[in-house]
Tab-separated table of C-alpha atoms in Angstrom:
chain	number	residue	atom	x	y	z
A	1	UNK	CA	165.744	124.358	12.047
A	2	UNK	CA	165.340	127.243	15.179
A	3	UNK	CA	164.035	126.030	18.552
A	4	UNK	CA	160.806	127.830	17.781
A	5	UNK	CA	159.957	125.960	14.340
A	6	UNK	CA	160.674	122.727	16.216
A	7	UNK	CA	158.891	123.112	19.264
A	8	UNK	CA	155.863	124.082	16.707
A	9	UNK	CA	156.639	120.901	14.683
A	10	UNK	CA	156.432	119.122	17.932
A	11	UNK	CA	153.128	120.850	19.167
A	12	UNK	CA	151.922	119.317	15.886
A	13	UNK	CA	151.799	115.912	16.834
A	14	UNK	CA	150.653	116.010	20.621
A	15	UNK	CA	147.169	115.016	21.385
A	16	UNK	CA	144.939	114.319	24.366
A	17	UNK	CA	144.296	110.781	25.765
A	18	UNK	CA	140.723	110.794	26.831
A	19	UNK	CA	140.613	110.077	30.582
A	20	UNK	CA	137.821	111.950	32.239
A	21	UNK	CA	137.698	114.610	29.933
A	22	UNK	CA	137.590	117.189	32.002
A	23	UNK	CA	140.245	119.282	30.841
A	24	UNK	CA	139.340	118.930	27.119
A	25	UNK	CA	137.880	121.445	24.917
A	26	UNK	CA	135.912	119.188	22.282
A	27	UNK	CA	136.129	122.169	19.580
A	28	UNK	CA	139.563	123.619	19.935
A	29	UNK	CA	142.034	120.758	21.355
A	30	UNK	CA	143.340	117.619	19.752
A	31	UNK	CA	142.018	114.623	20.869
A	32	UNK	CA	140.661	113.060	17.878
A	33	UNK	CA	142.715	110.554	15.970
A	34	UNK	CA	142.232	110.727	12.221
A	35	UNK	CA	140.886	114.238	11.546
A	36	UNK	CA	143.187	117.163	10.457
A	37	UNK	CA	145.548	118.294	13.772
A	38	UNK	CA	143.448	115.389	15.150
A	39	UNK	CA	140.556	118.388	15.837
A	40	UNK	CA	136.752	118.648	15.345
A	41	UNK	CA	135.665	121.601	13.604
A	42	UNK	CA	132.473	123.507	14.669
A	43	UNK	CA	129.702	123.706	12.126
A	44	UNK	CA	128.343	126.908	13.505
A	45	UNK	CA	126.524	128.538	16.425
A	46	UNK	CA	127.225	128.734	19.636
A	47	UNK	CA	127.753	124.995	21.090
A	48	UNK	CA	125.566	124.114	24.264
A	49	UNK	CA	128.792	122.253	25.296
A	50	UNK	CA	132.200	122.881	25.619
A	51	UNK	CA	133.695	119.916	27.156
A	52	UNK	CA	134.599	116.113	26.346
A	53	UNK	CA	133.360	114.909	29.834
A	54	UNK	CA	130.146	116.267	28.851
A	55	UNK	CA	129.417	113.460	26.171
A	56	UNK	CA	130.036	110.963	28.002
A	57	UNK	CA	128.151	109.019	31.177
A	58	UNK	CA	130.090	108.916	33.802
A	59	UNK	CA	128.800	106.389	36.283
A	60	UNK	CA	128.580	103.822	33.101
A	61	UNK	CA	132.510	104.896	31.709
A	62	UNK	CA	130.839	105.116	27.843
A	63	UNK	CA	129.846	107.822	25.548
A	64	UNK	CA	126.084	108.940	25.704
A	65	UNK	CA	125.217	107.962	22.217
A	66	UNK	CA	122.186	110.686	22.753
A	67	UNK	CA	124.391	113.019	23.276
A	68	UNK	CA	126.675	112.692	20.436
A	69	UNK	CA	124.264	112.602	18.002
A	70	UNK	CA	122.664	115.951	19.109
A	71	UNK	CA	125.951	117.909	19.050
A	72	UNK	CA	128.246	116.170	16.401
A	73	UNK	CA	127.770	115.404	12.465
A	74	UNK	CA	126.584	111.833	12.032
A	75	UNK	CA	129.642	110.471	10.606
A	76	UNK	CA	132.013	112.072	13.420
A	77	UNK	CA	129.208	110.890	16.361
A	78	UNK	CA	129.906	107.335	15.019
A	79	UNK	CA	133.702	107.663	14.831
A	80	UNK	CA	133.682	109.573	18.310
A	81	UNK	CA	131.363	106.582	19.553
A	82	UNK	CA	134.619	104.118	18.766
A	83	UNK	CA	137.188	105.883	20.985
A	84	UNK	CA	137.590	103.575	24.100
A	85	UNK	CA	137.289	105.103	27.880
A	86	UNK	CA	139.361	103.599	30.629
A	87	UNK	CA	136.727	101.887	32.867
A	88	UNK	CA	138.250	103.685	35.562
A	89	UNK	CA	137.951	107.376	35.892
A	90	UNK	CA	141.605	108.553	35.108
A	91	UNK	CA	143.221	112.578	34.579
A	92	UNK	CA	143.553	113.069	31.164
A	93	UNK	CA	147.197	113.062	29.286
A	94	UNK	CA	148.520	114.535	26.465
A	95	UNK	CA	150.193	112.250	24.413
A	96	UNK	CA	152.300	112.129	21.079
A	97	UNK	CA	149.826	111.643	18.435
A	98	UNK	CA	151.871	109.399	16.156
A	99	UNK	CA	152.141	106.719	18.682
A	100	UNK	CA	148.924	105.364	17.865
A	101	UNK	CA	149.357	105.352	13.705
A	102	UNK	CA	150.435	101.347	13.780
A	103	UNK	CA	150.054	99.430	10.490
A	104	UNK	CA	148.323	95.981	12.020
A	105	UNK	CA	150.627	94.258	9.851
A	106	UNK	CA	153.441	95.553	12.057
A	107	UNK	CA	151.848	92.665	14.475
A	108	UNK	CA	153.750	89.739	11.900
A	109	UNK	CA	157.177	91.397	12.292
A	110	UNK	CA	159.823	88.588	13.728
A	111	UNK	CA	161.617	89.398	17.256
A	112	UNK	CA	164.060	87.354	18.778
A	113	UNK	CA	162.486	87.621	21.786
A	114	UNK	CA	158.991	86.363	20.620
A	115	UNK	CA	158.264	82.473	21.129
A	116	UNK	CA	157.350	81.225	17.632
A	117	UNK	CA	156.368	77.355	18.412
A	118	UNK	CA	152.962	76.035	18.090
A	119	UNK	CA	150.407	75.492	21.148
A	120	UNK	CA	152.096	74.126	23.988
A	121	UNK	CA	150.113	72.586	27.189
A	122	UNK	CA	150.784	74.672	30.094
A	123	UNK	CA	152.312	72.763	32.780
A	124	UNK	CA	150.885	72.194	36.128
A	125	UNK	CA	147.894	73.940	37.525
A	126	UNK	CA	148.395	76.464	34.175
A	127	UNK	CA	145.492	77.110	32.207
A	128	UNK	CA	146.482	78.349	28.651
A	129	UNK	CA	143.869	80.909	27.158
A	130	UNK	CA	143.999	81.213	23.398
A	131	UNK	CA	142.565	84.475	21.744
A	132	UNK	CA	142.116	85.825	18.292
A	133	UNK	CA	140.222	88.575	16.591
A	134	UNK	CA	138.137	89.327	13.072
A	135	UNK	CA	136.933	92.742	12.061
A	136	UNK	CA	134.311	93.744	9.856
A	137	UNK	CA	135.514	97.427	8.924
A	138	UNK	CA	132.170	98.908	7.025
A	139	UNK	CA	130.121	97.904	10.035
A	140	UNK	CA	132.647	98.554	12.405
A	141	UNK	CA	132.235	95.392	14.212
A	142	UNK	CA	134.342	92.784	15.372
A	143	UNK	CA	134.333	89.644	17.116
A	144	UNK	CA	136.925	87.951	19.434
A	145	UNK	CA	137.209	84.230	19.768
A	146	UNK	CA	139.084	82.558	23.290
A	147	UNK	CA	139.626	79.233	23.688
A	148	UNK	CA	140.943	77.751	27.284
A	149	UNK	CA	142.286	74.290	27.606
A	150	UNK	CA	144.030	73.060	30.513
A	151	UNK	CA	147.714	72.131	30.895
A	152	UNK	CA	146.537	68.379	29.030
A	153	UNK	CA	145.460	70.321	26.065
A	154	UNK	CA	141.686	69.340	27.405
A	155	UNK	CA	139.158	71.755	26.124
A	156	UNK	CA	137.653	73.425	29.675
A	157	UNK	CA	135.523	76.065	27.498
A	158	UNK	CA	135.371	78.539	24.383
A	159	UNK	CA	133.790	81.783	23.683
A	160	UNK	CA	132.458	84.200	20.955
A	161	UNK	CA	131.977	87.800	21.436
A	162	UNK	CA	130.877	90.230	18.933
A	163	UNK	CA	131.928	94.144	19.550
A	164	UNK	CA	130.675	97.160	18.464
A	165	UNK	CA	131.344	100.465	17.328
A	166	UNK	CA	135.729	99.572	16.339
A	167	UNK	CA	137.114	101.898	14.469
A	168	UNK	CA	140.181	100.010	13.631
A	169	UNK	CA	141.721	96.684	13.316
A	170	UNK	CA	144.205	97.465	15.477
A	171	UNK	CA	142.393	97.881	18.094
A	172	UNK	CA	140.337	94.369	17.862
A	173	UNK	CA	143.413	92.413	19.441
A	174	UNK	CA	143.340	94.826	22.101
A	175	UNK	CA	139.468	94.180	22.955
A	176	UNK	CA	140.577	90.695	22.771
A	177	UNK	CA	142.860	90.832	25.076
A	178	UNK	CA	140.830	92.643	27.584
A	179	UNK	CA	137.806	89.998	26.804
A	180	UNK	CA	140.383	87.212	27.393
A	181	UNK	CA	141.449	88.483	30.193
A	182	UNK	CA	138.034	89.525	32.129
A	183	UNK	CA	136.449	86.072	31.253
A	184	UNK	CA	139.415	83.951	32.735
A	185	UNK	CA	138.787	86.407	36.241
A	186	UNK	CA	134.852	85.778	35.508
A	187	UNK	CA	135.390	81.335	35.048
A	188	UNK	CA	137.728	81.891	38.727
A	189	UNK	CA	141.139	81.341	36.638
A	190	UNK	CA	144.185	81.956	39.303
A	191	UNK	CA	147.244	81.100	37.365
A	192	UNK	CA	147.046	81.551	33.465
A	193	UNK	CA	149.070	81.653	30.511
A	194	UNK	CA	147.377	84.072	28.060
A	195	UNK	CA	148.778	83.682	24.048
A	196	UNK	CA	148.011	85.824	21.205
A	197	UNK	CA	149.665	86.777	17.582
A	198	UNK	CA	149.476	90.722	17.542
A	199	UNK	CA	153.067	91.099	18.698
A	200	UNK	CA	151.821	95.184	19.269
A	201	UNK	CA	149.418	94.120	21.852
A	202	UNK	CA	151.258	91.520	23.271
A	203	UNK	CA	154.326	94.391	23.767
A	204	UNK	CA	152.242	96.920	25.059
A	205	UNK	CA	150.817	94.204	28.197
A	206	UNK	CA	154.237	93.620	29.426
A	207	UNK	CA	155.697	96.613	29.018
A	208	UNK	CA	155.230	99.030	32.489
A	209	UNK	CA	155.894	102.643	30.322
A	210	UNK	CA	152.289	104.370	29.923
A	211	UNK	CA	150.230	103.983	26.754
A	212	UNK	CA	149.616	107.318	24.647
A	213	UNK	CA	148.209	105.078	21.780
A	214	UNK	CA	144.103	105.100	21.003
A	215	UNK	CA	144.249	101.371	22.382
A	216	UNK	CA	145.398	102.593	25.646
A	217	UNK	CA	141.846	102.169	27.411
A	218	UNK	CA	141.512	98.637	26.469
A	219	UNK	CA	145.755	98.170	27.710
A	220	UNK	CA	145.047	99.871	30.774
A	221	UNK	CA	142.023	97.602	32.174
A	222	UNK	CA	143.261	94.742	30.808
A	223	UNK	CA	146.428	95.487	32.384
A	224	UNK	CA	144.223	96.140	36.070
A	225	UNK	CA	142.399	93.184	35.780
A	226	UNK	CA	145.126	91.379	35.220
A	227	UNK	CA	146.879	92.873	38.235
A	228	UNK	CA	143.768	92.131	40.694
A	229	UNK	CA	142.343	89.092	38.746
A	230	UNK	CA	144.994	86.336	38.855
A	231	UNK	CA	147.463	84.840	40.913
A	232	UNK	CA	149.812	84.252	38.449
A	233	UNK	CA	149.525	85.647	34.561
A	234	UNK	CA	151.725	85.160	31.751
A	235	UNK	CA	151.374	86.793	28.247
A	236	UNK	CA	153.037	85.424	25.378
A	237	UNK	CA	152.983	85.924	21.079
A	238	UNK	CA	152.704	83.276	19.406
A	239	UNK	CA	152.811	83.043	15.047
A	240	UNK	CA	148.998	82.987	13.459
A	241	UNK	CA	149.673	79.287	12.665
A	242	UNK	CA	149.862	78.569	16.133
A	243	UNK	CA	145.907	80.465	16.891
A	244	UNK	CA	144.428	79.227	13.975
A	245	UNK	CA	141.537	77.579	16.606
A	246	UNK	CA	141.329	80.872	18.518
A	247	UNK	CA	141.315	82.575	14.686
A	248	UNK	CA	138.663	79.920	13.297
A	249	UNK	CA	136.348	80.957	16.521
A	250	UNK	CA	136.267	85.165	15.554
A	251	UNK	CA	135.627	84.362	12.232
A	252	UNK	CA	132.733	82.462	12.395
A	253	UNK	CA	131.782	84.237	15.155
A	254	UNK	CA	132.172	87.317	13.372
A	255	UNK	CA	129.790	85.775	10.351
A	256	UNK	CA	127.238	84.650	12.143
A	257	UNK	CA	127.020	87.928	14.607
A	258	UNK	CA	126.661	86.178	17.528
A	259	UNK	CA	128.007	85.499	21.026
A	260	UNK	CA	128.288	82.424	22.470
A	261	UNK	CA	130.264	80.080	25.024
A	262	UNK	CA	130.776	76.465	25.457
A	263	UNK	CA	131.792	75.144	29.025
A	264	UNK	CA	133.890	71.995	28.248
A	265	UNK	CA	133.735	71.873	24.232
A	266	UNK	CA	134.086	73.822	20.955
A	267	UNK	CA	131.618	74.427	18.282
A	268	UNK	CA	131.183	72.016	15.228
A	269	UNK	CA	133.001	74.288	12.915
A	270	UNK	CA	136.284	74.495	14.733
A	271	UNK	CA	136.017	70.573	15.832
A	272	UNK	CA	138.125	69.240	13.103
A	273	UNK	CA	140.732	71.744	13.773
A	274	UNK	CA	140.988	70.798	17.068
A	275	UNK	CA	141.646	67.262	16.011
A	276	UNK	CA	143.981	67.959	13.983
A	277	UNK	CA	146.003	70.681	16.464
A	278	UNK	CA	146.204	67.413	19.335
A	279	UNK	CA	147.487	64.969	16.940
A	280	UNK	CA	150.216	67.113	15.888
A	281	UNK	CA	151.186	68.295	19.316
A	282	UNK	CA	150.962	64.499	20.404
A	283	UNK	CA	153.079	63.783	17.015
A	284	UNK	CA	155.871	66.317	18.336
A	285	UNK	CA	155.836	64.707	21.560
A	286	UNK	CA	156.723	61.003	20.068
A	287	UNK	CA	159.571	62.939	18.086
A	288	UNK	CA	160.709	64.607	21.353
A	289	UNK	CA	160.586	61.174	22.819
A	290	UNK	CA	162.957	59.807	20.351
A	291	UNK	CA	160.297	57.716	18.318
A	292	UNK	CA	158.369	56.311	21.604
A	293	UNK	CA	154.811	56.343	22.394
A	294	UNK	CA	154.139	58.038	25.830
């Protein structure tokens, strides 16, 4: 293959990461994930706008849904309308498109490195914070559940929150992790342990290299408000067995469409699981203990 035929192959699969959108045409550069050369064709006329930075509202860091809906084809407004912004005003990046093509089921792939065991109490002045995520793909909704129980295995609260406009499932664990994240800093968490099972997301918080993917809006603040938010934060994967609570919570939560959260206590639907999660862990500690009570 000549130099020329692969630097075209290459050009092929570079996109633009949204940051303010500035420097992006929104008719003749690729920035949109999913479309042919990841572009959005014109319909016709002469567009009133040229620019990606003018659909969006600047002082709130979101697309004007107005906006989108007067310039774009319904079905394209709505998928545009998914695409995450940074909340903080960042130069836009161009990126290699592929990155962001990740099977969700990539997040169930074993690692050495990844901590399989079931919850664990934090010890100390640790709080652990649980999350999970369900996603309802023809509405394009999704809902993350978080519990937090302290390093005891005491329930200190638990949350619901239903999101809109995802437009895929992998980015749900992100939002997740960025709701997980902002709520500890909102309760006055310092030092937290933070445990989800999309190994992807999980990777992508501890690693310092820059994010091309489309999740990297929800990776970057999470990442900030980690940085600025807590004393001391951990992140760590943990097998779907081991979040079935967390997983119980953004299910229901997801079915019932609302958001909710409990200071000191779980709902009734996720009561019995919690039962049943503390007698095994206190189970595991007899067995540690060589067959003795603590």
């Amino acid at each position: 293959m000549s130099i020329c035929a692969a630097r075209g192959l290459l050009q092929t699969g570079l996109r633009w990461r949204i940051g303010s959108g500035n420097n992006i045409k929104i008719w003749d550069d690729a920035w949109f994930p999913k479309l042919p050369k990841n572009r959005i064709q014109m319909s016709g006329g002469n567009p009133s706008i040229l620019l990606v930075s003018e659909l969006n509202n600047h002082q709130e860091r979101m697309w004007d849904e107005h906006l989108l809906t007067m310039h774009l084809e319904e079905e394209i407004a709505e998928r545009v309308h998914c695409i995450p912004i940074a909340g903080n005003l960042e130069e836009d990046m161009i990126v290699w498109g592929r990155s962001f093509q990740i099977d969700g089921k990539q997040r169930k792939l074993p690692t050495k490195s990844v901590e399989s065991e079931r919850r664990r109490p934090p010890e100390g002045p640790f709080l652990k914070v649980n999350l999970n995520a369900a996603f309802k793909g023809n509405v394009r909704r999704s809902c993350t559940g978080i519990i937090i129980r302290n390093w005891e295995g005491q329930v200190v609260g638990s949350k619901t929150i239903v999101n809109c406009h995802i437009l895929t499932s992998f980015a749900i664990e992100a939002i997740a992790c960025l709701r997980a994240v902002s709520l500890g800093i909102y309760l006055g968490i310092r030092e937290a342990l933070v445990e989800g099972d999309a190994l992807s997301v999980i990777k992508k918080m501890r690693s310092y290299n820059v994010d091309g993917s489309v999740i990297a809006a929800y990776i970057h603040d999470a990442k900030k408000k980690k940085a600025e938010g807590f004393t001391r934060c951990s992140l760590r994967h943990v097998h779907r067995h081991a979040n079935r609570v967390a997983n119980m919570l953004a299910r229901e939560g997801l079915r019932r469409g609302g958001s909710t959260y409990l200071e000191g206590c779980v709902s009734d639907f996720v009561r019995d699981e919690m039962e049943n999660d503390r007698c095994e862990r206190r189970f595991r500690e007899i067995e540690r203990n060589g067959g003795v009570p603590l």
